Amino acid sequence: QKEVEQDPGPLSVPEGAIVSLNCTYSNSAFQYFMWYRQYSRKGPELLMYTYSSGNKEDGRFTAQVDKSSKYISLFIRDSQPSDSATYLCAMSRSGNTPLVFGKGTRLSVIA
Amino acid sequence: DTGVSQDPRHKITKRGQNVTFRCDPISEHNRLYWYRQTLGQGPEFLTYFQNEAQLEKSRLLSDRFSAERPKGSFSTLEIQRTEQGDSAMYLCASRGQGAINEQFFGPGTRLTVL
C-alpha cells in the first residue's frame, strides 16, 4: 500500500460545478498537507497549504484535513475550464522533510 | 522572473550517455529538493539540500545519480550511463527558512533516453 492514495480519475464536470478531490494516507506522522495544480508538461504549482487538521479557504478553493480519518479534500467552487489540470495532493512529516505525493487526479471542466 | 528555473527544459540522449541538469532556486531559499515524475504518477523525492549540505537521499537515487549544490546556490543533478528507465520529468523545488513546508517547483527538465 502506498503512503498516499489518490484516485487518478479522469474526472469530468460541467462548468460551474463544485468539484471534490480527495486523498487518503496511511502515515499518521504527516502534519503538513498541500494541494498542487499541474498543467500538462509543466511543473506543479502550489494551490493550498494546511498544517494539521482543519479547513482553509482561498477564493474558490477550500482545503480540508481530517487527521482522525487520514483524509484530505480540496473543493473547487464555480469550476472554470481554466481549472482543467491534474491536481496533486502532497504531505510531509515536518517542515523540512520531502513531500510525499499522490498520483494526481486529472480534472476536465467542460464549458 | 523570480521563480525556480531549470535548464535545459528538454533533453534527448542515447542510452549510456551522461546528462547534467541545472536548477536555480528562488533567491534566499536555502532548501532545494529534486524530484522525479513519470507519466501518470506524482513526483517522487530524490534528494535535498540545506544550503550546500546534502541532507537526505532517496533509495531511488542509484549510484549513477549524483547531485551537488556548491556554495548553496544553484544545484546540478547528473545521471551517468543513462538507461531508458531514466526517462522522466526531473523537477526541482525550493523553500525558504521557517516552519511551514511550502515548496515551489520549477518547470522541470524532461529527459528522454533513446
PDB file of C-alpha atoms in Angstrom:
ATOM      1  CA  GLN A   1       0.000   0.000   0.000  1.00  0.00           C
ATOM      2  CA  LYS A   2       1.311   3.413  -0.939  1.00  0.00           C
ATOM      3  CA  GLU A   3       1.608   6.061   1.771  1.00  0.00           C
ATOM      4  CA  VAL A   4      -0.712   8.398  -0.124  1.00  0.00           C
ATOM      5  CA  GLU A   5      -3.624   7.202  -2.238  1.00  0.00           C
ATOM      6  CA  GLN A   6      -5.383   9.395  -4.764  1.00  0.00           C
ATOM      7  CA  ASP A   7      -7.910   8.400  -7.402  1.00  0.00           C
ATOM      8  CA  PRO A   8      -6.328   9.297 -10.767  1.00  0.00           C
ATOM      9  CA  GLY A   9      -9.696   9.899 -12.444  1.00  0.00           C
ATOM     10  CA  PRO A  10     -10.187  11.285 -15.010  1.00  0.00           C
ATOM     11  CA  LEU A  11     -12.933  13.463 -13.591  1.00  0.00           C
ATOM     12  CA  SER A  12     -15.099  15.444 -15.979  1.00  0.00           C
ATOM     13  CA  VAL A  13     -17.551  18.103 -14.755  1.00  0.00           C
ATOM     14  CA  PRO A  14     -19.602  20.878 -16.368  1.00  0.00           C
ATOM     15  CA  GLU A  15     -18.564  24.493 -15.909  1.00  0.00           C
ATOM     16  CA  GLY A  16     -19.894  25.940 -12.657  1.00  0.00           C
ATOM     17  CA  ALA A  17     -19.967  22.611 -10.806  1.00  0.00           C
ATOM     18  CA  ILE A  18     -18.480  22.047  -7.365  1.00  0.00           C
ATOM     19  CA  VAL A  19     -15.522  19.703  -7.590  1.00  0.00           C
ATOM     20  CA  SER A  20     -14.383  17.466  -4.750  1.00  0.00           C
ATOM     21  CA  LEU A  21     -10.911  15.942  -4.845  1.00  0.00           C
ATOM     22  CA  ASN A  22      -9.648  13.610  -2.137  1.00  0.00           C
ATOM     23  CA  CYS A  23      -6.635  11.758  -0.813  1.00  0.00           C
ATOM     24  CA  THR A  24      -6.157   9.213   1.925  1.00  0.00           C
ATOM     25  CA  TYR A  25      -2.916   8.455   3.674  1.00  0.00           C
ATOM     26  CA  SER A  26      -1.538   5.831   5.993  1.00  0.00           C
ATOM     27  CA  ASN A  27       1.279   7.607   7.845  1.00  0.00           C
ATOM     28  CA  SER A  28      -0.111   9.277  10.962  1.00  0.00           C
ATOM     29  CA  ALA A  29       3.102  11.308  11.267  1.00  0.00           C
ATOM     30  CA  PHE A  30       2.086  13.560   8.362  1.00  0.00           C
ATOM     31  CA  GLN A  31       1.337  17.057   9.626  1.00  0.00           C
ATOM     32  CA  TYR A  32       1.703  19.326   6.579  1.00  0.00           C
ATOM     33  CA  PHE A  33      -0.759  18.975   3.724  1.00  0.00           C
ATOM     34  CA  MET A  34      -0.674  20.633   0.352  1.00  0.00           C
ATOM     35  CA  TRP A  35      -2.531  20.712  -2.920  1.00  0.00           C
ATOM     36  CA  TYR A  36      -0.713  21.402  -6.153  1.00  0.00           C
ATOM     37  CA  ARG A  37      -2.112  22.040  -9.614  1.00  0.00           C
ATOM     38  CA  GLN A  38      -0.147  20.817 -12.609  1.00  0.00           C
ATOM     39  CA  TYR A  39      -0.882  21.682 -16.203  1.00  0.00           C
ATOM     40  CA  SER A  40       0.316  19.335 -18.903  1.00  0.00           C
ATOM     41  CA  ARG A  41       4.127  19.281 -19.223  1.00  0.00           C
ATOM     42  CA  LYS A  42       4.557  21.982 -16.573  1.00  0.00           C
ATOM     43  CA  GLY A  43       5.844  21.964 -13.008  1.00  0.00           C
ATOM     44  CA  PRO A  44       3.388  21.706 -10.090  1.00  0.00           C
ATOM     45  CA  GLU A  45       2.003  24.987  -8.779  1.00  0.00           C
ATOM     46  CA  LEU A  46       1.198  25.307  -5.067  1.00  0.00           C
ATOM     47  CA  LEU A  47      -2.512  25.993  -4.528  1.00  0.00           C
ATOM     48  CA  MET A  48      -3.272  25.403  -0.877  1.00  0.00           C
ATOM     49  CA  TYR A  49      -1.317  24.653   2.270  1.00  0.00           C
ATOM     50  CA  THR A  50      -2.675  23.381   5.598  1.00  0.00           C
ATOM     51  CA  TYR A  51      -0.958  22.490   8.807  1.00  0.00           C
ATOM     52  CA  SER A  52      -2.565  19.725  10.906  1.00  0.00           C
ATOM     53  CA  SER A  53      -6.366  19.423  10.917  1.00  0.00           C
ATOM     54  CA  GLY A  54      -8.936  21.979   9.888  1.00  0.00           C
ATOM     55  CA  ASN A  55     -10.178  23.966   6.948  1.00  0.00           C
ATOM     56  CA  LYS A  56      -8.616  26.668   4.860  1.00  0.00           C
ATOM     57  CA  GLU A  57     -10.342  28.778   2.235  1.00  0.00           C
ATOM     58  CA  ASP A  58      -8.812  30.826  -0.563  1.00  0.00           C
ATOM     59  CA  GLY A  59     -11.204  32.253  -3.115  1.00  0.00           C
ATOM     60  CA  ARG A  60     -12.960  29.396  -4.888  1.00  0.00           C
ATOM     61  CA  PHE A  61     -10.765  26.787  -3.204  1.00  0.00           C
ATOM     62  CA  THR A  62     -11.279  25.113   0.184  1.00  0.00           C
ATOM     63  CA  ALA A  63      -8.892  22.571   1.679  1.00  0.00           C
ATOM     64  CA  GLN A  64      -9.947  20.261   4.486  1.00  0.00           C
ATOM     65  CA  VAL A  65      -7.847  17.939   6.604  1.00  0.00           C
ATOM     66  CA  ASP A  66      -9.284  15.229   8.861  1.00  0.00           C
ATOM     67  CA  LYS A  67      -6.340  13.642  10.626  1.00  0.00           C
ATOM     68  CA  SER A  68      -8.525  11.248  12.598  1.00  0.00           C
ATOM     69  CA  SER A  69      -9.667   9.676   9.324  1.00  0.00           C
ATOM     70  CA  LYS A  70      -6.380  10.300   7.492  1.00  0.00           C
ATOM     71  CA  TYR A  71      -8.320  12.022   4.747  1.00  0.00           C
ATOM     72  CA  ILE A  72      -7.824  15.320   2.971  1.00  0.00           C
ATOM     73  CA  SER A  73     -10.025  17.112   0.463  1.00  0.00           C
ATOM     74  CA  LEU A  74      -9.922  20.006  -1.947  1.00  0.00           C
ATOM     75  CA  PHE A  75     -13.151  21.656  -3.039  1.00  0.00           C
ATOM     76  CA  ILE A  76     -13.364  23.913  -6.071  1.00  0.00           C
ATOM     77  CA  ARG A  77     -16.487  26.077  -6.325  1.00  0.00           C
ATOM     78  CA  ASP A  78     -17.819  27.525  -9.568  1.00  0.00           C
ATOM     79  CA  SER A  79     -15.355  25.467 -11.584  1.00  0.00           C
ATOM     80  CA  GLN A  80     -13.991  27.021 -14.775  1.00  0.00           C
ATOM     81  CA  PRO A  81     -12.474  25.466 -17.917  1.00  0.00           C
ATOM     82  CA  SER A  82      -9.170  27.010 -16.826  1.00  0.00           C
ATOM     83  CA  ASP A  83      -9.277  24.719 -13.767  1.00  0.00           C
ATOM     84  CA  SER A  84      -8.735  21.755 -16.089  1.00  0.00           C
ATOM     85  CA  ALA A  85      -5.456  20.252 -14.894  1.00  0.00           C
ATOM     86  CA  THR A  86      -4.045  17.483 -12.734  1.00  0.00           C
ATOM     87  CA  TYR A  87      -4.416  18.065  -9.003  1.00  0.00           C
ATOM     88  CA  LEU A  88      -1.799  16.546  -6.747  1.00  0.00           C
ATOM     89  CA  CYS A  89      -2.072  16.139  -3.006  1.00  0.00           C
ATOM     90  CA  ALA A  90       1.185  16.178  -1.072  1.00  0.00           C
ATOM     91  CA  MET A  91       2.135  15.838   2.555  1.00  0.00           C
ATOM     92  CA  SER A  92       5.136  15.738   4.850  1.00  0.00           C
ATOM     93  CA  ARG A  93       6.049  14.823   8.408  1.00  0.00           C
ATOM     94  CA  SER A  94       7.792  18.044   9.254  1.00  0.00           C
ATOM     95  CA  GLY A  95       8.696  21.399   7.813  1.00  0.00           C
ATOM     96  CA  ASN A  96      11.923  20.098   6.304  1.00  0.00           C
ATOM     97  CA  THR A  97      11.138  16.616   5.125  1.00  0.00           C
ATOM     98  CA  PRO A  98      10.447  15.836   1.472  1.00  0.00           C
ATOM     99  CA  LEU A  99       6.916  15.819   0.176  1.00  0.00           C
ATOM    100  CA  VAL A 100       5.096  12.567  -0.491  1.00  0.00           C
ATOM    101  CA  PHE A 101       2.686  12.947  -3.388  1.00  0.00           C
ATOM    102  CA  GLY A 102      -0.425  11.183  -4.543  1.00  0.00           C
ATOM    103  CA  LYS A 103      -0.699  10.093  -8.173  1.00  0.00           C
ATOM    104  CA  GLY A 104      -2.773  13.120  -9.058  1.00  0.00           C
ATOM    105  CA  THR A 105      -6.368  13.426 -10.277  1.00  0.00           C
ATOM    106  CA  ARG A 106      -6.914  14.640 -13.815  1.00  0.00           C
ATOM    107  CA  LEU A 107      -9.808  17.118 -13.940  1.00  0.00           C
ATOM    108  CA  SER A 108     -11.602  18.401 -17.025  1.00  0.00           C
ATOM    109  CA  VAL A 109     -14.120  21.235 -16.710  1.00  0.00           C
ATOM    110  CA  ILE A 110     -16.335  21.338 -19.772  1.00  0.00           C
ATOM    111  CA  ALA A 111     -17.728  24.686 -20.971  1.00  0.00           C
TER     112      ALA A 111
ATOM    113  CA  ASP B   1      11.073  36.112 -13.209  1.00  0.00           C
ATOM    114  CA  THR B   2      11.989  35.299  -9.611  1.00  0.00           C
ATOM    115  CA  GLY B   3      10.686  31.715  -9.591  1.00  0.00           C
ATOM    116  CA  VAL B   4      12.610  28.460  -9.718  1.00  0.00           C
ATOM    117  CA  SER B   5      14.295  27.945 -13.070  1.00  0.00           C
ATOM    118  CA  GLN B   6      15.611  24.762 -14.630  1.00  0.00           C
ATOM    119  CA  ASP B   7      17.842  24.143 -17.608  1.00  0.00           C
ATOM    120  CA  PRO B   8      17.515  22.554 -20.069  1.00  0.00           C
ATOM    121  CA  ARG B   9      13.770  22.175 -20.398  1.00  0.00           C
ATOM    122  CA  HIS B  10      14.130  19.157 -22.651  1.00  0.00           C
ATOM    123  CA  LYS B  11      16.963  16.687 -23.139  1.00  0.00           C
ATOM    124  CA  ILE B  12      17.106  13.778 -25.538  1.00  0.00           C
ATOM    125  CA  THR B  13      20.050  11.447 -25.151  1.00  0.00           C
ATOM    126  CA  LYS B  14      21.163   7.989 -26.146  1.00  0.00           C
ATOM    127  CA  ARG B  15      21.401   5.153 -23.664  1.00  0.00           C
ATOM    128  CA  GLY B  16      24.775   5.128 -21.954  1.00  0.00           C
ATOM    129  CA  GLN B  17      25.414   8.858 -22.216  1.00  0.00           C
ATOM    130  CA  ASN B  18      25.818  11.176 -19.232  1.00  0.00           C
ATOM    131  CA  VAL B  19      23.480  14.123 -18.699  1.00  0.00           C
ATOM    132  CA  THR B  20      23.510  17.059 -16.293  1.00  0.00           C
ATOM    133  CA  PHE B  21      20.605  19.276 -15.282  1.00  0.00           C
ATOM    134  CA  ARG B  22      20.724  22.604 -13.514  1.00  0.00           C
ATOM    135  CA  CYS B  23      18.315  24.195 -11.049  1.00  0.00           C
ATOM    136  CA  ASP B  24      18.357  27.800  -9.863  1.00  0.00           C
ATOM    137  CA  PRO B  25      16.163  28.185  -6.791  1.00  0.00           C
ATOM    138  CA  ILE B  26      14.301  31.264  -5.647  1.00  0.00           C
ATOM    139  CA  SER B  27      16.929  33.582  -4.243  1.00  0.00           C
ATOM    140  CA  GLU B  28      17.287  33.385  -0.457  1.00  0.00           C
ATOM    141  CA  HIS B  29      15.706  29.912  -0.397  1.00  0.00           C
ATOM    142  CA  ASN B  30      18.144  27.745   1.494  1.00  0.00           C
ATOM    143  CA  ARG B  31      16.451  24.396   0.889  1.00  0.00           C
ATOM    144  CA  LEU B  32      16.433  22.731  -2.506  1.00  0.00           C
ATOM    145  CA  TYR B  33      14.761  19.459  -3.498  1.00  0.00           C
ATOM    146  CA  TRP B  34      14.955  17.197  -6.542  1.00  0.00           C
ATOM    147  CA  TYR B  35      12.014  15.021  -7.560  1.00  0.00           C
ATOM    148  CA  ARG B  36      11.348  12.710 -10.487  1.00  0.00           C
ATOM    149  CA  GLN B  37       7.961  12.339 -12.138  1.00  0.00           C
ATOM    150  CA  THR B  38       6.940   9.673 -14.634  1.00  0.00           C
ATOM    151  CA  LEU B  39       3.792   9.684 -16.729  1.00  0.00           C
ATOM    152  CA  GLY B  40       0.640   9.249 -14.672  1.00  0.00           C
ATOM    153  CA  GLN B  41       2.468   9.426 -11.351  1.00  0.00           C
ATOM    154  CA  GLY B  42       3.077  12.081  -8.768  1.00  0.00           C
ATOM    155  CA  PRO B  43       6.582  13.425  -8.186  1.00  0.00           C
ATOM    156  CA  GLU B  44       8.892  11.140  -6.207  1.00  0.00           C
ATOM    157  CA  PHE B  45      11.593  12.500  -3.961  1.00  0.00           C
ATOM    158  CA  LEU B  46      15.231  12.028  -4.977  1.00  0.00           C
ATOM    159  CA  THR B  47      17.384  14.220  -2.733  1.00  0.00           C
ATOM    160  CA  TYR B  48      17.508  17.507  -0.870  1.00  0.00           C
ATOM    161  CA  PHE B  49      19.953  20.152   0.246  1.00  0.00           C
ATOM    162  CA  GLN B  50      20.014  22.655   3.030  1.00  0.00           C
ATOM    163  CA  ASN B  51      22.446  25.283   1.851  1.00  0.00           C
ATOM    164  CA  GLU B  52      25.340  23.256   0.376  1.00  0.00           C
ATOM    165  CA  ALA B  53      24.801  20.181   2.553  1.00  0.00           C
ATOM    166  CA  GLN B  54      23.028  17.192   1.006  1.00  0.00           C
ATOM    167  CA  LEU B  55      20.842  16.044   3.901  1.00  0.00           C
ATOM    168  CA  GLU B  56      18.823  13.188   2.502  1.00  0.00           C
ATOM    169  CA  LYS B  57      18.864  10.822  -0.468  1.00  0.00           C
ATOM    170  CA  SER B  58      16.092   8.510  -1.575  1.00  0.00           C
ATOM    171  CA  ARG B  59      16.634   4.853  -2.351  1.00  0.00           C
ATOM    172  CA  LEU B  60      15.583   5.847  -5.884  1.00  0.00           C
ATOM    173  CA  LEU B  61      18.885   7.679  -6.218  1.00  0.00           C
ATOM    174  CA  SER B  62      21.128   4.923  -7.537  1.00  0.00           C
ATOM    175  CA  ASP B  63      24.900   5.318  -7.661  1.00  0.00           C
ATOM    176  CA  ARG B  64      24.546   6.549 -11.256  1.00  0.00           C
ATOM    177  CA  PHE B  65      22.926   9.717  -9.903  1.00  0.00           C
ATOM    178  CA  SER B  66      24.818  12.498  -8.187  1.00  0.00           C
ATOM    179  CA  ALA B  67      23.702  15.909  -7.066  1.00  0.00           C
ATOM    180  CA  GLU B  68      25.620  18.934  -5.902  1.00  0.00           C
ATOM    181  CA  ARG B  69      24.861  22.384  -4.619  1.00  0.00           C
ATOM    182  CA  PRO B  70      28.121  24.291  -4.498  1.00  0.00           C
ATOM    183  CA  LYS B  71      28.047  27.425  -2.364  1.00  0.00           C
ATOM    184  CA  GLY B  72      24.413  26.775  -1.520  1.00  0.00           C
ATOM    185  CA  SER B  73      23.065  28.480  -4.618  1.00  0.00           C
ATOM    186  CA  PHE B  74      22.220  26.585  -7.813  1.00  0.00           C
ATOM    187  CA  SER B  75      22.202  22.788  -7.917  1.00  0.00           C
ATOM    188  CA  THR B  76      23.121  20.208 -10.529  1.00  0.00           C
ATOM    189  CA  LEU B  77      21.829  16.684 -10.965  1.00  0.00           C
ATOM    190  CA  GLU B  78      23.974  14.345 -13.049  1.00  0.00           C
ATOM    191  CA  ILE B  79      22.943  10.963 -14.377  1.00  0.00           C
ATOM    192  CA  GLN B  80      25.735   8.736 -15.617  1.00  0.00           C
ATOM    193  CA  ARG B  81      25.299   5.891 -18.106  1.00  0.00           C
ATOM    194  CA  THR B  82      21.660   6.739 -18.721  1.00  0.00           C
ATOM    195  CA  GLU B  83      19.119   3.955 -19.118  1.00  0.00           C
ATOM    196  CA  GLN B  84      15.713   4.026 -20.791  1.00  0.00           C
ATOM    197  CA  GLY B  85      14.112   3.780 -17.360  1.00  0.00           C
ATOM    198  CA  ASP B  86      15.606   7.172 -16.507  1.00  0.00           C
ATOM    199  CA  SER B  87      13.201   8.838 -18.946  1.00  0.00           C
ATOM    200  CA  ALA B  88      11.078  11.145 -16.798  1.00  0.00           C
ATOM    201  CA  MET B  89      10.462  14.745 -15.800  1.00  0.00           C
ATOM    202  CA  TYR B  90      13.068  15.926 -13.299  1.00  0.00           C
ATOM    203  CA  LEU B  91      11.658  18.613 -11.026  1.00  0.00           C
ATOM    204  CA  CYS B  92      13.436  20.972  -8.705  1.00  0.00           C
ATOM    205  CA  ALA B  93      11.754  22.761  -5.807  1.00  0.00           C
ATOM    206  CA  SER B  94      12.925  25.262  -3.244  1.00  0.00           C
ATOM    207  CA  ARG B  95      11.663  26.649   0.027  1.00  0.00           C
ATOM    208  CA  GLY B  96      12.789  29.304   2.396  1.00  0.00           C
ATOM    209  CA  GLN B  97      13.501  29.250   6.107  1.00  0.00           C
ATOM    210  CA  GLY B  98      10.626  28.943   8.517  1.00  0.00           C
ATOM    211  CA  ALA B  99       8.426  26.233   9.884  1.00  0.00           C
ATOM    212  CA  ILE B 100       5.996  25.708   7.044  1.00  0.00           C
ATOM    213  CA  ASN B 101       6.926  23.389   4.197  1.00  0.00           C
ATOM    214  CA  GLU B 102       5.822  25.366   1.151  1.00  0.00           C
ATOM    215  CA  GLN B 103       7.900  24.073  -1.726  1.00  0.00           C
ATOM    216  CA  PHE B 104       7.871  25.962  -5.014  1.00  0.00           C
ATOM    217  CA  PHE B 105       8.583  23.988  -8.143  1.00  0.00           C
ATOM    218  CA  GLY B 106      10.379  24.832 -11.339  1.00  0.00           C
ATOM    219  CA  PRO B 107       9.112  23.922 -14.803  1.00  0.00           C
ATOM    220  CA  GLY B 108      11.095  20.684 -14.883  1.00  0.00           C
ATOM    221  CA  THR B 109      13.548  19.079 -17.283  1.00  0.00           C
ATOM    222  CA  ARG B 110      12.028  16.390 -19.474  1.00  0.00           C
ATOM    223  CA  LEU B 111      14.563  13.648 -20.188  1.00  0.00           C
ATOM    224  CA  THR B 112      14.098  11.134 -22.983  1.00  0.00           C
ATOM    225  CA  VAL B 113      16.605   8.299 -23.217  1.00  0.00           C
ATOM    226  CA  LEU B 114      16.577   6.533 -26.580  1.00  0.00           C
TER     227      LEU B 114
END
